[in-house]
Short mmCIF file of C-alpha atoms in Angstrom, two decimals:
data_model
loop_
_atom_site.label_atom_id
_atom_site.label_comp_id
_atom_site.label_asym_id
_atom_site.label_seq_id
_atom_site.Cartn_x
_atom_site.Cartn_y
_atom_site.Cartn_z
CA UNK A 1 10.99 0.61 82.42
CA UNK A 2 13.09 -1.68 79.75
CA UNK A 3 16.42 -2.53 80.22
CA UNK A 4 18.64 -0.59 78.30
CA UNK A 5 19.13 -2.71 75.45
CA UNK A 6 15.89 -2.87 74.39
CA UNK A 7 15.30 1.34 75.21
CA UNK A 8 17.52 1.42 73.10
CA UNK A 9 16.51 -1.00 70.95
CA UNK A 10 15.95 -0.18 67.32
CA UNK A 11 13.39 -2.01 64.43
CA UNK A 12 14.19 -5.25 63.78
CA UNK A 13 13.51 -5.07 59.75
CA UNK A 14 12.90 -8.45 58.18
CA UNK A 15 11.35 -11.12 56.56
CA UNK A 16 8.84 -12.72 58.93
CA UNK A 17 7.65 -16.22 59.59
CA UNK A 18 4.69 -17.11 61.22
CA UNK A 19 4.26 -18.90 63.78
CA UNK A 20 0.75 -21.73 64.04
CA UNK A 21 1.16 -19.41 67.62
CA UNK A 22 0.65 -16.53 65.66
CA UNK A 23 3.97 -15.28 66.94
CA UNK A 24 6.10 -14.06 64.43
CA UNK A 25 9.90 -15.38 63.32
CA UNK A 26 11.72 -12.39 62.17
CA UNK A 27 15.77 -12.49 61.47
CA UNK A 28 15.69 -15.52 63.47
CA UNK A 29 13.73 -13.94 66.56
CA UNK A 30 10.80 -14.69 67.73
CA UNK A 31 8.65 -11.98 68.11
CA UNK A 32 4.80 -11.79 70.59
CA UNK A 33 2.42 -8.65 69.60
CA UNK A 34 2.64 -6.66 72.97
CA UNK A 35 -0.73 -6.19 74.70
CA UNK A 36 -2.10 -8.82 73.09
CA UNK A 37 -4.34 -12.78 73.85
CA UNK A 38 -4.12 -14.81 71.36
CA UNK A 39 -6.22 -18.08 71.42
CA UNK A 40 -3.99 -21.13 71.67
CA UNK A 41 -4.10 -23.72 68.38
CA UNK A 42 -4.93 -26.15 69.93
CA UNK A 43 -8.25 -25.03 71.22
CA UNK A 44 -11.69 -24.82 68.66
CA UNK A 45 -14.78 -21.93 68.14
CA UNK A 46 -17.98 -23.43 66.65
CA UNK A 47 -19.60 -22.18 64.69
CA UNK A 48 -22.50 -24.12 64.29
CA UNK A 49 -21.39 -25.75 60.90
CA UNK A 50 -17.55 -26.56 62.24
CA UNK A 51 -15.33 -26.41 64.18
CA UNK A 52 -12.85 -24.12 64.05
CA UNK A 53 -9.28 -23.21 64.94
CA UNK A 54 -8.94 -19.43 66.93
CA UNK A 55 -4.79 -19.83 66.67
CA UNK A 56 -5.23 -20.89 62.90
CA UNK A 57 -7.05 -18.56 62.50
CA UNK A 58 -5.30 -15.56 63.26
CA UNK A 59 -2.18 -17.26 62.11
CA UNK A 60 -4.02 -16.81 58.50
CA UNK A 61 -5.19 -12.88 59.11
CA UNK A 62 -1.41 -13.05 60.00
CA UNK A 63 0.50 -14.24 57.02
CA UNK A 64 -2.55 -12.43 54.86
CA UNK A 65 -1.72 -9.26 56.06
CA UNK A 66 1.74 -9.34 56.43
CA UNK A 67 3.16 -11.31 53.38
CA UNK A 68 6.64 -10.49 53.60
CA UNK A 69 8.48 -7.86 55.48
CA UNK A 70 8.02 -6.69 58.78
CA UNK A 71 8.96 -4.03 61.41
CA UNK A 72 9.05 -5.10 64.89
CA UNK A 73 10.29 -2.93 67.79
CA UNK A 74 11.05 -5.08 70.38
CA UNK A 75 9.33 -3.71 74.18
CA UNK A 76 11.02 -6.89 75.66
CA UNK A 77 11.96 -10.38 77.16
CA UNK A 78 9.72 -13.05 77.21
CA UNK A 79 10.46 -16.08 79.79
CA UNK A 80 10.59 -18.03 76.89
CA UNK A 81 12.96 -15.64 75.39
CA UNK A 82 10.91 -13.92 73.02
CA UNK A 83 10.25 -10.25 73.00
CA UNK A 84 7.11 -8.84 72.84
CA UNK A 85 7.53 -6.39 70.67
CA UNK A 86 5.02 -3.73 68.14
CA UNK A 87 5.29 -4.93 65.01
CA UNK A 88 4.05 -3.04 61.66
CA UNK A 89 3.66 -3.62 58.47
CA UNK A 90 7.17 -2.60 55.89
CA UNK A 91 4.87 -1.34 53.50
CA UNK A 92 2.14 0.17 54.60
CA UNK A 93 3.46 0.57 58.54
CA UNK A 94 0.47 -0.39 59.59
CA UNK A 95 -0.01 -1.88 63.03
CA UNK A 96 -0.29 -6.05 63.47
CA UNK A 97 -1.70 -5.79 66.73
CA UNK A 98 -4.55 -3.12 65.62
CA UNK A 99 -5.54 -5.61 62.44
CA UNK A 100 -5.85 -8.78 64.83
CA UNK A 101 -7.88 -7.13 67.40
CA UNK A 102 -10.14 -4.99 64.63
CA UNK A 103 -10.52 -8.27 63.11
CA UNK A 104 -11.22 -10.14 66.18
CA UNK A 105 -8.86 -12.58 66.02
CA UNK A 106 -6.86 -11.15 69.28
CA UNK A 107 -8.08 -9.61 72.69
CA UNK A 108 -6.52 -6.70 74.70
CA UNK A 109 -4.15 -7.31 77.76
CA UNK A 110 -4.55 -4.99 80.57
CA UNK A 111 -1.24 -3.07 79.97
CA UNK A 112 -2.66 -3.04 76.02
CA UNK A 113 -2.43 0.58 75.05
CA UNK A 114 -6.12 2.05 74.71
CA UNK A 115 -6.90 1.77 71.14
CA UNK A 116 -6.20 -1.82 71.09
CA UNK A 117 -9.39 -1.69 74.08
CA UNK A 118 -11.77 0.58 71.52
CA UNK A 119 -10.77 -1.59 68.61
CA UNK A 120 -12.11 -4.02 70.37
CA UNK A 121 -15.00 -3.47 72.02
CA UNK A 122 -15.96 -2.17 68.26
CA UNK A 123 -14.96 -5.94 67.03
CA UNK A 124 -17.23 -7.31 70.15
CA UNK A 125 -20.19 -4.78 69.45
CA UNK A 126 -19.36 -6.02 64.43
CA UNK A 127 -20.14 -9.66 65.99
CA UNK A 128 -16.15 -10.51 64.36
CA UNK A 129 -13.95 -13.60 64.48
CA UNK A 130 -14.14 -15.20 67.95
CA UNK A 131 -17.84 -12.59 68.90
CA UNK A 132 -19.04 -13.80 65.73
CA UNK A 133 -20.37 -16.85 67.29
CA UNK A 134 -20.01 -19.02 70.07
CA UNK A 135 -17.06 -20.06 71.64
CA UNK A 136 -17.31 -23.94 73.64
CA UNK A 137 -13.67 -24.36 74.38
CA UNK A 138 -11.86 -21.22 74.95
CA UNK A 139 -12.02 -19.48 78.64
CA UNK A 140 -12.23 -16.17 77.82
CA UNK A 141 -10.27 -14.00 80.36
CA UNK A 142 -12.66 -12.38 83.46
CA UNK A 143 -12.97 -8.41 81.73
CA UNK A 144 -13.73 -9.61 78.13
CA UNK A 145 -17.21 -12.47 79.66
#
């Protein structure tokens, strides 16, 4: 159950700055997309040609998708004082979590919505993102092996 202040919280709508860890800074607050596991920025993925930075890929994907304003619905407060939230593009209302998972740049956490798990399976089957090349330095959570 959400604290009363978060349960009644309205969407935070403003310009978004994508952080290197793929979190969003919106109206001076940090939002982490709810239901996602994004590989940390310091880890690399090997695609047989050159090392790639998986965290940077997620941030770059968000940067290209957002192009300005977003609306974030806070769901919970994290230990680091950021907010877990569903965020969507302001113009078209596209869910940013769904987008990252469908492109293979994020994984669905166990508590994520069913849609996220289905999109992850599709991305995995199609070899998108982290599923499209050999991952050397990232240890996937047990259920993803």
